[in-house]
Short mmCIF file of C-alpha atoms in Angstrom, two decimals:
data_model
loop_
_atom_site.label_atom_id
_atom_site.label_comp_id
_atom_site.label_asym_id
_atom_site.label_seq_id
_atom_site.Cartn_x
_atom_site.Cartn_y
_atom_site.Cartn_z
CA GLY A 1 -45.90 -37.57 137.14
CA GLN A 2 -45.34 -35.24 134.30
CA ALA A 3 -41.55 -35.69 134.38
CA GLU A 4 -41.93 -39.46 134.03
CA ARG A 5 -44.31 -39.07 131.09
CA LEU A 6 -41.83 -36.73 129.37
CA ALA A 7 -38.99 -39.19 129.96
CA LEU A 8 -41.01 -42.04 128.49
CA ALA A 9 -42.01 -39.90 125.53
CA SER A 10 -38.36 -38.91 124.90
CA GLU A 11 -37.20 -42.51 125.11
CA SER A 12 -39.91 -43.57 122.68
CA SER A 13 -38.92 -40.79 120.28
CA LEU A 14 -35.24 -41.71 120.47
CA GLY A 15 -36.10 -45.33 119.82
CA TRP A 16 -38.06 -44.40 116.74
CA LEU A 17 -35.21 -42.16 115.55
CA ARG A 18 -32.67 -44.96 115.99
CA ARG A 19 -34.86 -47.40 114.08
CA SER A 20 -35.46 -44.82 111.34
CA CYS A 21 -31.76 -44.08 110.98
CA ALA A 22 -30.97 -47.79 110.81
CA VAL A 23 -33.50 -48.29 108.01
CA THR A 24 -32.16 -45.23 106.17
CA THR A 25 -28.58 -46.47 106.48
CA VAL A 26 -29.51 -49.89 105.11
CA ALA A 27 -31.39 -48.26 102.22
CA TRP A 28 -28.40 -46.02 101.43
CA ARG A 29 -26.08 -49.01 101.41
CA LEU A 30 -28.40 -50.81 99.05
CA CYS A 31 -28.64 -47.82 96.68
CA VAL A 32 -24.99 -46.72 96.58
CA PRO A 33 -22.68 -49.30 94.95
CA THR A 34 -19.46 -50.24 96.67
CA VAL A 35 -16.13 -49.55 94.96
CA ALA A 36 -15.91 -53.20 93.92
CA MET A 37 -19.41 -53.04 92.42
CA GLN A 38 -18.50 -49.84 90.55
CA LEU A 39 -15.44 -51.49 89.05
CA GLN A 40 -17.52 -54.48 88.02
CA ASN A 41 -20.03 -52.15 86.37
CA VAL A 42 -17.28 -50.26 84.55
CA GLU A 43 -15.65 -53.47 83.37
CA ALA A 44 -19.01 -54.81 82.19
CA ALA A 45 -19.74 -51.55 80.33
CA VAL A 46 -16.39 -51.64 78.52
CA LEU A 47 -16.87 -55.25 77.46
CA ALA A 48 -20.45 -54.55 76.32
CA MET A 49 -19.24 -51.64 74.17
CA HIS A 50 -16.94 -54.00 72.30
CA ARG A 51 -19.21 -57.04 72.19
CA GLU A 52 -22.77 -55.69 72.07
CA PRO A 53 -23.06 -52.88 69.49
CA SER A 54 -26.71 -52.24 70.39
CA ARG A 55 -25.63 -51.13 73.89
CA ALA A 56 -22.63 -49.05 72.83
CA ALA A 57 -24.30 -45.65 73.24
CA GLU A 58 -25.74 -46.55 76.66
CA CYS A 59 -22.39 -47.87 77.89
CA ASP A 60 -20.53 -44.86 76.55
CA ARG A 61 -22.81 -42.50 78.51
CA PHE A 62 -22.21 -44.51 81.68
CA LEU A 63 -18.44 -44.49 81.20
CA GLN A 64 -18.39 -40.77 80.45
CA GLN A 65 -20.33 -40.13 83.66
CA PHE A 66 -18.00 -42.37 85.67
CA SER A 67 -14.90 -40.66 84.23
CA ARG A 68 -16.08 -37.35 85.69
CA SER A 69 -16.30 -38.74 89.21
CA GLU A 70 -13.54 -38.68 91.82
CA GLU A 71 -13.69 -42.47 91.97
CA ALA A 72 -12.47 -42.63 88.36
CA TRP A 73 -8.86 -41.98 89.44
CA SER A 74 -8.54 -45.06 91.63
CA GLY A 75 -11.01 -47.05 89.55
CA ALA A 76 -9.06 -46.62 86.32
CA LEU A 77 -5.79 -47.48 88.04
CA GLN A 78 -7.29 -50.68 89.43
CA LEU A 79 -8.71 -51.62 86.04
CA LEU A 80 -5.17 -51.69 84.67
CA GLY A 81 -4.99 -55.10 86.32
CA SER A 82 -8.02 -56.46 84.47
CA VAL A 83 -7.68 -59.76 82.65
CA HIS A 84 -9.44 -58.22 79.64
CA PRO A 85 -7.21 -56.24 77.20
CA GLU A 86 -10.18 -54.02 76.27
CA CYS A 87 -10.53 -52.94 79.91
CA ARG A 88 -6.83 -52.22 80.28
CA LEU A 89 -6.87 -50.01 77.18
CA ALA A 90 -10.05 -48.28 78.36
CA SER A 91 -8.50 -47.57 81.75
CA GLY A 92 -5.48 -45.98 80.07
CA ALA A 93 -7.72 -43.82 77.89
CA MET A 94 -9.77 -42.81 80.96
CA LEU A 95 -6.65 -41.81 82.90
CA HIS A 96 -5.35 -39.86 79.91
CA LEU A 97 -8.62 -37.98 79.50
CA LYS A 98 -9.11 -37.36 83.22
CA ALA A 99 -5.53 -36.17 83.76
CA ARG A 100 -5.76 -33.79 80.82
CA ARG A 101 -9.11 -32.44 82.02
CA ASP A 102 -8.90 -32.56 85.82
CA ALA A 103 -5.25 -32.74 86.94
CA SER A 104 -5.07 -28.96 87.38
CA SER A 105 -7.85 -29.07 89.99
CA LEU A 106 -6.07 -31.63 92.20
CA ALA A 107 -4.16 -30.78 95.34
CA SER A 108 -0.45 -31.14 94.58
CA VAL A 109 -0.05 -33.91 97.15
CA ASP A 110 -2.88 -35.90 95.54
CA ALA A 111 -1.42 -35.33 92.08
CA LEU A 112 1.95 -36.58 93.33
CA ALA A 113 0.40 -39.78 94.70
CA LEU A 114 -1.44 -40.42 91.43
CA LEU A 115 1.70 -39.64 89.43
CA SER A 116 3.65 -42.26 91.37
CA ARG A 117 0.94 -44.85 90.76
CA CYS A 118 0.88 -44.07 87.02
CA LEU A 119 4.66 -44.41 86.81
CA GLU A 120 4.54 -47.73 88.67
CA ALA A 121 1.95 -48.99 86.18
CA LEU A 122 4.12 -48.14 83.15
CA SER A 123 6.52 -51.07 83.41
CA GLY A 124 5.60 -54.04 81.29
CA THR A 125 2.65 -52.42 79.53
CA ALA A 126 2.00 -52.65 75.79
CA ARG A 127 2.91 -49.71 73.57
CA THR A 128 -0.56 -48.21 73.10
CA LEU A 129 -1.44 -48.40 76.78
CA ARG A 130 1.99 -47.09 77.76
CA ALA A 131 1.52 -44.06 75.51
CA GLN A 132 -1.79 -43.23 77.24
CA LEU A 133 -0.29 -43.62 80.73
CA THR A 134 2.77 -41.58 79.80
CA VAL A 135 0.71 -38.58 78.73
CA ALA A 136 -1.47 -38.93 81.85
CA ALA A 137 1.70 -38.93 83.96
CA ALA A 138 2.95 -35.82 82.16
CA HIS A 139 -0.25 -33.93 83.05
CA LEU A 140 -0.11 -35.11 86.66
CA ALA A 141 3.54 -34.08 86.87
CA SER A 142 2.64 -30.56 85.75
CA ARG A 143 0.44 -30.28 88.83
CA ALA A 144 2.59 -32.23 91.30
CA LEU A 145 6.03 -30.76 90.55
CA ALA A 146 7.48 -27.28 90.35
CA GLY A 147 9.45 -28.34 87.29
CA PRO A 148 10.69 -31.40 85.37
CA GLU A 149 13.89 -31.27 87.42
CA GLY A 150 11.91 -32.90 90.22
CA LEU A 151 11.27 -36.12 88.29
CA PRO A 152 14.61 -37.89 89.03
CA ALA A 153 13.89 -37.60 92.78
CA LEU A 154 10.77 -39.74 92.44
CA PRO A 155 11.50 -43.42 93.21
CA ALA A 156 8.86 -44.54 90.70
CA PHE A 157 10.56 -42.51 87.94
CA ALA A 158 14.05 -43.74 88.85
CA ALA A 159 12.78 -47.34 88.75
CA LEU A 160 11.64 -47.07 85.12
CA PRO A 161 13.83 -48.41 82.30
CA PRO A 162 15.78 -45.61 80.55
CA ALA A 163 13.65 -45.84 77.40
CA GLN A 164 10.45 -45.22 79.38
CA ARG A 165 12.02 -42.29 81.24
CA VAL A 166 12.88 -40.82 77.83
CA GLU A 167 9.30 -41.32 76.65
CA LEU A 168 7.97 -39.44 79.67
CA LEU A 169 10.41 -36.56 79.13
CA GLY A 170 9.27 -36.39 75.52
CA SER A 171 5.63 -36.14 76.62
CA LEU A 172 6.10 -33.23 79.03
CA PRO A 173 5.77 -30.52 76.31
CA LEU A 174 2.28 -31.91 75.58
CA ALA A 175 1.15 -31.12 79.13
CA TRP A 176 3.19 -28.20 80.45
CA PRO A 177 2.93 -24.55 79.37
CA PRO A 178 6.00 -23.61 77.27
CA GLU A 179 6.92 -20.75 79.62
CA ARG A 180 7.32 -23.24 82.49
CA LEU A 181 9.52 -25.54 80.42
CA ARG A 182 11.95 -23.06 78.84
CA THR A 183 13.84 -22.55 82.09
CA SER A 184 14.08 -26.33 82.48
CA LEU A 185 15.47 -26.95 78.99
CA PRO A 186 19.17 -27.29 79.99
CA ALA A 187 18.38 -29.65 82.87
CA VAL A 188 16.10 -31.83 80.74
CA LEU A 189 18.62 -32.06 77.89
CA ALA A 190 21.30 -33.00 80.42
CA LEU A 191 19.02 -35.70 81.85
CA LEU A 192 18.20 -36.96 78.36
CA THR A 193 21.92 -37.10 77.52
CA SER A 194 22.56 -39.19 80.63
CA LEU A 195 20.01 -41.76 79.41
CA VAL A 196 21.46 -42.07 75.90
CA ASP A 197 24.29 -44.05 74.38
CA THR A 198 26.01 -41.13 72.65
CA GLU A 199 28.12 -43.45 70.49
CA ALA A 200 25.13 -45.14 68.82
CA ALA A 201 22.30 -43.97 66.58
CA ALA A 202 19.44 -42.48 68.56
CA PRO A 203 16.37 -44.72 68.79
CA LEU A 204 12.98 -43.27 67.98
CA SER A 205 12.15 -42.39 71.61
CA VAL A 206 15.31 -40.27 71.98
CA ALA A 207 14.93 -38.56 68.61
CA ALA A 208 11.25 -37.83 69.33
CA CYS A 209 12.12 -36.41 72.76
CA ALA A 210 14.76 -34.11 71.27
CA ALA A 211 12.30 -33.01 68.58
CA ALA A 212 9.67 -32.24 71.22
CA TRP A 213 11.99 -30.07 73.32
CA GLN A 214 13.97 -28.35 70.55
CA PRO A 215 11.21 -25.79 69.68
CA LEU A 216 11.68 -24.32 73.16
CA GLY A 217 14.88 -22.78 71.83
CA ALA A 218 17.61 -25.43 71.71
CA ASP A 219 20.41 -24.88 69.20
CA LEU A 220 23.20 -27.34 68.36
CA THR A 221 25.25 -26.10 71.29
CA ASP A 222 22.34 -26.83 73.65
CA LEU A 223 21.90 -30.31 72.18
CA GLY A 224 25.59 -30.93 72.90
CA ALA A 225 26.42 -34.65 73.05
CA LEU A 226 22.98 -35.47 71.64
CA VAL A 227 24.05 -34.19 68.21
CA ARG A 228 26.11 -37.29 67.47
CA PRO A 229 23.40 -39.94 68.11
CA LEU A 230 20.87 -37.75 66.27
CA ALA A 231 23.25 -37.37 63.32
CA LEU A 232 23.92 -41.12 63.26
CA ALA A 233 20.17 -41.71 63.14
CA LEU A 234 20.06 -39.72 59.87
CA ARG A 235 21.93 -42.44 58.00
CA PRO A 236 19.75 -44.65 55.80
CA HIS A 237 20.65 -47.58 58.07
CA GLY A 238 21.60 -45.56 61.15
CA GLY A 239 18.56 -46.62 63.12
CA ASP A 240 16.41 -49.70 62.80
CA ARG A 241 12.78 -49.12 62.01
CA ASP A 242 10.57 -50.05 64.93
CA ALA A 243 8.22 -52.77 63.72
CA GLN A 244 5.28 -51.25 65.65
CA ALA A 245 5.96 -47.60 64.84
CA GLU A 246 4.99 -45.60 61.79
CA GLU A 247 8.12 -43.42 61.87
CA TRP A 248 11.81 -43.88 61.30
CA PRO A 249 14.15 -42.44 63.94
CA ALA A 250 15.67 -40.40 61.09
CA GLU A 251 12.48 -38.36 60.68
CA ALA A 252 12.39 -37.13 64.28
CA ALA A 253 16.18 -36.70 64.34
CA ALA A 254 16.05 -34.56 61.19
CA GLU A 255 13.26 -32.47 62.71
CA ALA A 256 15.30 -31.81 65.87
CA LEU A 257 18.49 -30.96 64.00
CA CYS A 258 16.76 -28.81 61.38
CA GLY A 259 15.13 -26.82 64.15
CA ALA A 260 18.43 -26.45 66.00
CA LEU A 261 20.15 -25.14 62.86
CA GLU A 262 17.48 -22.45 62.54
CA VAL A 263 17.90 -21.04 66.06
CA ALA A 264 19.29 -17.51 65.79
CA ALA A 265 22.01 -18.15 68.39
CA PHE A 266 23.65 -20.77 66.16
CA PRO A 267 26.40 -19.42 63.81
CA PRO A 268 25.25 -18.81 60.23
CA SER A 269 26.31 -21.29 57.56
CA ALA A 270 29.09 -19.01 56.28
CA SER A 271 31.04 -19.52 59.52
CA ALA A 272 29.85 -23.06 60.25
CA THR A 273 32.28 -25.69 61.44
CA GLU A 274 33.05 -28.89 59.56
CA LEU A 275 30.55 -30.72 61.76
CA SER A 276 27.74 -28.35 60.88
CA ARG A 277 28.62 -28.53 57.17
CA SER A 278 28.42 -32.32 57.36
CA LEU A 279 25.12 -32.06 59.18
CA LEU A 280 23.75 -29.66 56.58
CA THR A 281 24.69 -32.10 53.83
CA SER A 282 23.08 -35.03 55.63
CA LEU A 283 19.96 -33.02 56.39
CA SER A 284 19.70 -31.93 52.77
CA ASP A 285 19.99 -35.51 51.58
CA LEU A 286 17.24 -36.61 53.96
CA ALA A 287 15.19 -33.41 54.00
CA SER A 288 12.23 -35.20 52.46
CA LEU A 289 11.78 -37.10 55.73
CA ALA A 290 11.09 -33.99 57.78
CA LEU A 291 10.47 -31.29 55.17
CA PRO A 292 8.96 -33.03 52.14
CA HIS A 293 7.99 -29.80 50.40
CA ALA A 294 11.38 -28.17 50.90
CA ALA A 295 13.63 -30.98 49.70
CA THR A 296 14.54 -29.28 46.42
CA ALA A 297 15.22 -25.92 48.05
CA ALA A 298 17.32 -27.51 50.80
CA ALA A 299 19.43 -29.40 48.29
CA ALA A 300 19.96 -26.24 46.26
CA SER A 301 20.97 -24.17 49.28
CA SER A 302 23.64 -26.68 50.35
CA ALA A 303 25.18 -26.94 46.92
#
């Protein structure tokens, strides 16, 4: 009777609902691209930007939109394996931009996972791409770690060559608030010292790292064993010029040592030791590298 008619009506309605949902699901799958399709679209947009100037603006809008999505994290990391150099560079730039803009909104556990993947991608990369990834890693580290002291405990950091660990340490002041880094200064300088040959002239990466951290308050005493390699890098032939860099190691070394000499905690020149007098002479001779407008005054003050 009536119960049977209701049962039949319900079954008919459920059948229609199941068919409707199936159609909707198929339509959704057709409209929403898979991750692989998204990566193909991103790769195609990057290549079109470089090879089809008429489409550059359109492709740039698409890439900007993609970079704001959550999928951009994993997408950019996967694009690092692209066979096209343009795509690898674009993925590094995307990670740099996204980390600088969005790392602070990540959960610390997610930031830690992304940091590890960035560090793993650093090995074997070209200089420009490595610079982008290093800064991205610095921003992710500021969210994932309580302080830079936590970096050595990360397997991906420990697996990096010493020079790349130094580069990452030198990038941290670009991403972390100074007040968070000041308390870490002694630990970071100790870590930097452990990665350096203190009997040889400092290469550019070491000198640049020391110059980046010195403004947080390091004097010559804080620099400790780093003073010697930095001083050796001041010699005209103390450090070889990197063929792909625009700076001499001497410039960054002079910047670090000049800053250290100006820290109030360091003894004034009247009571300076023989080492500091020698440093002052060397710095005066090479002051034009770091202080081009003060070369004459520096030479006069050391006379």
